[in-house]
Coordinates of C-alpha atoms and ligand atoms in Angstrom, one line a residue:
X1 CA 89.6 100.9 79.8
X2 CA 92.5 101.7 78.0
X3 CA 95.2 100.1 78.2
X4 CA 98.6 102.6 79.1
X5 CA 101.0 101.0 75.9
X6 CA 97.6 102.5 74.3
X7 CA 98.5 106.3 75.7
X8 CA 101.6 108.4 74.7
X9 CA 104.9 107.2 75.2
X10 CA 106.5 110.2 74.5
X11 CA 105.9 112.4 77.7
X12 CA 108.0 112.4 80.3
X13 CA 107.7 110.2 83.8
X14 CA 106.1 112.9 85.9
X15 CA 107.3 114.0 89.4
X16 CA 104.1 113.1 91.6
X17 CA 104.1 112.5 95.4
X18 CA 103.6 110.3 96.6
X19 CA 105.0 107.8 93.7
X20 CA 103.0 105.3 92.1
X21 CA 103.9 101.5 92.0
X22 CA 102.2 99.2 89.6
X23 CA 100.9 96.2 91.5
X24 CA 102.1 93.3 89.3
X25 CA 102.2 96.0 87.0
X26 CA 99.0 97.5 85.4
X27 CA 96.8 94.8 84.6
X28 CA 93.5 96.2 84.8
X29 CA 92.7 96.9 81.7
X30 CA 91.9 94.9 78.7
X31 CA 94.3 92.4 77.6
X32 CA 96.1 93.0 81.1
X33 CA 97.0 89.7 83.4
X34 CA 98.8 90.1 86.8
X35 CA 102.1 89.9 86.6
X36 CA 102.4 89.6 82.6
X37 CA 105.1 91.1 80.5
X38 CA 101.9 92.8 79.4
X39 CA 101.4 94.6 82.6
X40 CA 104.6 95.6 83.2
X41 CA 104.5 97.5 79.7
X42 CA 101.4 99.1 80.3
X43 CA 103.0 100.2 83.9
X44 CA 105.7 102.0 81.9
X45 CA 103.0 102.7 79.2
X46 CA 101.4 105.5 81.8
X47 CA 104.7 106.7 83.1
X48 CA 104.1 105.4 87.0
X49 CA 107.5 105.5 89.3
X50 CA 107.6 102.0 89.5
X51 CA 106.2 98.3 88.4
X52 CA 106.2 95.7 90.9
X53 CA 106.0 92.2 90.5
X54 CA 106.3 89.1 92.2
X55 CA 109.4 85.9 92.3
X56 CA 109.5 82.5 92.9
X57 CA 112.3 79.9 92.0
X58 CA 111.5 76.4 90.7
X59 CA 113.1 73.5 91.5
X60 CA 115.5 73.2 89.0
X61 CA 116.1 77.0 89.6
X62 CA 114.5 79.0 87.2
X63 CA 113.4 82.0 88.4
X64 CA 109.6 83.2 87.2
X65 CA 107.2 85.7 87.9
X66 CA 103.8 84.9 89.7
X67 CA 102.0 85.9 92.6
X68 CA 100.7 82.6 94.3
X69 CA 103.2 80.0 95.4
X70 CA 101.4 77.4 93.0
X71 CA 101.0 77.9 89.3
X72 CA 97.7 75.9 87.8
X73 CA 97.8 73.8 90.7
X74 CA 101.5 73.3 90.5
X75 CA 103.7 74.0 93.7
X76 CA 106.5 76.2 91.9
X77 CA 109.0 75.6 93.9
X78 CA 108.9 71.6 93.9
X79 CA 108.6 71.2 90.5
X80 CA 111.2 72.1 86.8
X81 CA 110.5 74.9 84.5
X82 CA 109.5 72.5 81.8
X83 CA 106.6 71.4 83.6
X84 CA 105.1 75.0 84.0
X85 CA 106.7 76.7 81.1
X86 CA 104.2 76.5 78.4
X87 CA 101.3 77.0 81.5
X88 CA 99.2 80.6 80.6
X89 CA 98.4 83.9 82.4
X90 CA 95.2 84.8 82.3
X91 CA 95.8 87.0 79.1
X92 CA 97.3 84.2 77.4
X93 CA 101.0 84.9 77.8
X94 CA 103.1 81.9 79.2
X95 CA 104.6 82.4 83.1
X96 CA 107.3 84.8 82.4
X97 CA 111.0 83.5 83.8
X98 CA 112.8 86.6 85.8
X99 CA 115.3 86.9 82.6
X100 CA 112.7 87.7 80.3
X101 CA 110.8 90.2 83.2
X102 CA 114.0 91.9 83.5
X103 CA 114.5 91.8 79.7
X104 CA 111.9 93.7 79.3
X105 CA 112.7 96.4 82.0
X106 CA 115.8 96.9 80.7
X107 CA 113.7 98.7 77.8
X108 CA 112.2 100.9 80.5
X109 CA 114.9 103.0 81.8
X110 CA 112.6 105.4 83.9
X111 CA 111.3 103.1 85.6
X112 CA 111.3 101.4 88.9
X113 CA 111.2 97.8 89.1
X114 CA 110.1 96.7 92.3
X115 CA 111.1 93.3 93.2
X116 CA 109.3 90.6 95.5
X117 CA 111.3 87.8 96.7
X118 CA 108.7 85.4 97.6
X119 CA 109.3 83.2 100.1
X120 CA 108.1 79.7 101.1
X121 CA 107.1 79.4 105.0
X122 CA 108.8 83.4 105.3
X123 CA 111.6 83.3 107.2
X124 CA 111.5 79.5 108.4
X125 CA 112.8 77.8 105.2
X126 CA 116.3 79.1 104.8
X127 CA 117.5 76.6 102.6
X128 CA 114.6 78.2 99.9
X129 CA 115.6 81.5 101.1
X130 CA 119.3 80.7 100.4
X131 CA 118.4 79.5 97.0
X132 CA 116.2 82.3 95.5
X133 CA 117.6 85.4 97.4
X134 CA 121.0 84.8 95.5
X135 CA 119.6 84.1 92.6
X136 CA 117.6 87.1 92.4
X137 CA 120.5 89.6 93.2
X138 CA 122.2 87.8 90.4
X139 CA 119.7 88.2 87.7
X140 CA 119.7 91.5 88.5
X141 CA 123.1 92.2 88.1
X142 CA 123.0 90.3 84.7
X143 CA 120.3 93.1 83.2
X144 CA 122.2 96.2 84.9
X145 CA 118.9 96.5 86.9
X146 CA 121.0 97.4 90.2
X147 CA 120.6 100.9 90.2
X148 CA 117.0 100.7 89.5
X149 CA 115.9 97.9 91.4
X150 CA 113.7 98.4 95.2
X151 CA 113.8 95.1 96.7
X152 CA 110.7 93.8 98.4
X153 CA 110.2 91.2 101.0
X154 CA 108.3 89.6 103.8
X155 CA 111.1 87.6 105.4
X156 CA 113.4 89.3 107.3
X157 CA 116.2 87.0 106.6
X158 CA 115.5 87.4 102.6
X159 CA 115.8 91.4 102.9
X160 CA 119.1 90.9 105.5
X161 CA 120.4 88.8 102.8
X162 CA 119.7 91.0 99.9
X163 CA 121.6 94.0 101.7
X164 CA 124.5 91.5 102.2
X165 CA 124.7 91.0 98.8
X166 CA 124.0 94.5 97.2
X167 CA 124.5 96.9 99.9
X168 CA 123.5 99.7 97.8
X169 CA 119.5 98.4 97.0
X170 CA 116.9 99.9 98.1
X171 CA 114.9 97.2 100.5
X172 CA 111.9 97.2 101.8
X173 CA 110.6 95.0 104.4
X174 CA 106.6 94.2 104.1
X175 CA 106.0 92.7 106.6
X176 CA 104.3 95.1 109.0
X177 CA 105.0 93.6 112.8
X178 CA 108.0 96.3 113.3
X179 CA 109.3 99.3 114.1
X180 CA 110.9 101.3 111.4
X181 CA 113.5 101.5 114.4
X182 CA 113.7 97.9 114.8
X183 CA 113.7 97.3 110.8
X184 CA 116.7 99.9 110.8
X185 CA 118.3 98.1 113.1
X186 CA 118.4 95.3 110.8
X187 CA 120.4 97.1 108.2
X188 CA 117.1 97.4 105.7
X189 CA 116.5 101.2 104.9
X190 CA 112.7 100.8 103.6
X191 CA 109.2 99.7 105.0
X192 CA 106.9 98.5 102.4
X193 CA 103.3 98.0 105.0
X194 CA 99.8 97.2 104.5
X195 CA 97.8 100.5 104.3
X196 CA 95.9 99.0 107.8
X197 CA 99.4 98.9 109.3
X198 CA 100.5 103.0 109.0
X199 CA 96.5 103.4 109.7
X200 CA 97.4 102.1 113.3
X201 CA 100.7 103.3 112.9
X202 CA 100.6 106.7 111.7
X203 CA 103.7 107.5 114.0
X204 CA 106.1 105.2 111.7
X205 CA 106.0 107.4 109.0
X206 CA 107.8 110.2 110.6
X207 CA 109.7 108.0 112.7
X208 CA 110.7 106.3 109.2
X209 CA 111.0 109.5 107.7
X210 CA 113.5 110.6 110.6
X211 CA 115.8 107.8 110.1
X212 CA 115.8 107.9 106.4
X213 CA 114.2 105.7 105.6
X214 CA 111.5 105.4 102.9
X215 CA 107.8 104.4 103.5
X216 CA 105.7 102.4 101.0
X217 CA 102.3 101.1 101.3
X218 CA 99.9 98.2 99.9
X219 CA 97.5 97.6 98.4
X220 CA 95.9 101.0 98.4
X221 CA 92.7 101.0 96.0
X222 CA 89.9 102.7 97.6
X223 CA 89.6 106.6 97.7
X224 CA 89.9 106.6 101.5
X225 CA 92.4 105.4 102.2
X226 CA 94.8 107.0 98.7
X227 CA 93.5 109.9 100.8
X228 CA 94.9 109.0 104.0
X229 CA 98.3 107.7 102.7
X230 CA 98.7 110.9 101.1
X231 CA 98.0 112.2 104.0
X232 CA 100.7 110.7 106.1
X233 CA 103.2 111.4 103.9
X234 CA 104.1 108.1 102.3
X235 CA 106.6 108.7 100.0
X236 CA 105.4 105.3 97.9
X237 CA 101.8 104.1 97.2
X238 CA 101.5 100.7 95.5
X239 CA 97.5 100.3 93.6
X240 CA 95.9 98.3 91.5
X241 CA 94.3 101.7 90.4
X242 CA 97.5 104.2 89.2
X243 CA 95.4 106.0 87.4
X244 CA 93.0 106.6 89.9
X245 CA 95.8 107.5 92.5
X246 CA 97.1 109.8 90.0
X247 CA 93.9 111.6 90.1
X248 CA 94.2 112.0 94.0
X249 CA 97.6 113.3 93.3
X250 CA 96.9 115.8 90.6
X251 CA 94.3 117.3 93.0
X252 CA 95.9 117.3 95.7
X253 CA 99.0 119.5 94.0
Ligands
LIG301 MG1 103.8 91.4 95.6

């Protein structure tokens, strides 16, 4: 498959609903990795809403960009940058720090970065929590990324804290055991649930909808079930498979 930096960049993003999110950008193609600078320019490559990609901080605080709390067998957040630093992605790029992510977003202006705070042991080690969360709003700020930032998290306390810091962020709260009532009443103005969540759930996407609050979904790769969060009304659906999403979307307008 092609890759999307191989399509045009010169039309616009397009208006689709629901919106597509890049999960850990788009990858799935050749010379793609999760969560590669790679991916994220292939995201903004095929015009999708937004890319997501996932944040941990290191022990000497530098914050990088990788889904699994250990990185070639290396607990991120217990060891320095130096000793993961020149470690590769499965395309061959090195572990990308948050600066250079966001570095390359800046580049991007139509699009969406969606931001996961990874936690360690969510919402039971605050002292990680109280390192990263701050750190991410800040690196953030540095890039001018505030505007166009969605904030992503399965700790509760990470998302509160984010909203302390930037009250104006979109956040999302992933972690599917709530209400959008109860999530509301927590000051976060986003859900971000598992696609098997809202399927036992339909109700929360009005109810979400009803409190104004926005209503994202993951991981959402099969035909069925793109159908059935269409369906619903999600305003957000985060793939692996934009461009097959995309498909659903242009047939169902
Ligand atoms: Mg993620």
């Amino acid at each position: 498959m092609l890759c999307g930096a191989a399509l045009c960049a010169c039309a616009q993003v397009p208006e689709e609903n629901p919106q597509i999110v890049a999960h850990r950008g788009y990858w799935k193609c050749e010379g793609g990795a999760q969560n590669s600078i790679a991916s994220l320019s292939n995201a903004a490559a095929l015009k999708v809403w937004g890319s997501e990609f996932d944040v941990w901080i290191t022990a000497d605080d530098t914050l990088v960009v990788n889904h699994d709390p250990t990185f070639h067998h290396r607990m991120i957040k217990d060891v320095p940058f130096a000793d993961i630093k020149d470690l590769l992605l499965d395309n061959g790029e090195k572990i990308s720090t948050v600066d250079q992510y966001l570095a390359k977003g800046t580049e991007y202006p139509d699009m969406q970065m969606v931001f996961e705070i990874k936690t360690y042991n969510d919402g039971v080690d605050t002292l990680y929590e109280s390192r990263v969360v701050p750190a991410c709003v800040e690196t953030v700020k540095k890039y001018g990324l505030e505007k166009r930032t969605t904030f992503i998290a399965f700790s509760l306390t990470a998302c509160k804290r984010v909203k302390e810091l930037l009250p104006d962020a979109p956040v999302q709260y992933l972690n599917g055991d709530l209400s959008p009532k109860e999530v509301q009443a927590h000051g976060i103005d986003g859900i971000d649930y598992r696609y098997t969540v809202l399927h036992k759930h339909p109700e929360w996407v009005k109810e979400a909808h009803d409190l104004g609050m926005s209503v994202n979904c993951w991981t959402v790769n099969a035909p069925v079930y793109i159908q059935e969060m269409m369906d619903l009304g999600v305003d957000q659906i985060t793939t692996n498979e934009p461009t097959l999403v995309r498909k659903f979307i242009a047939a169902g307008n």
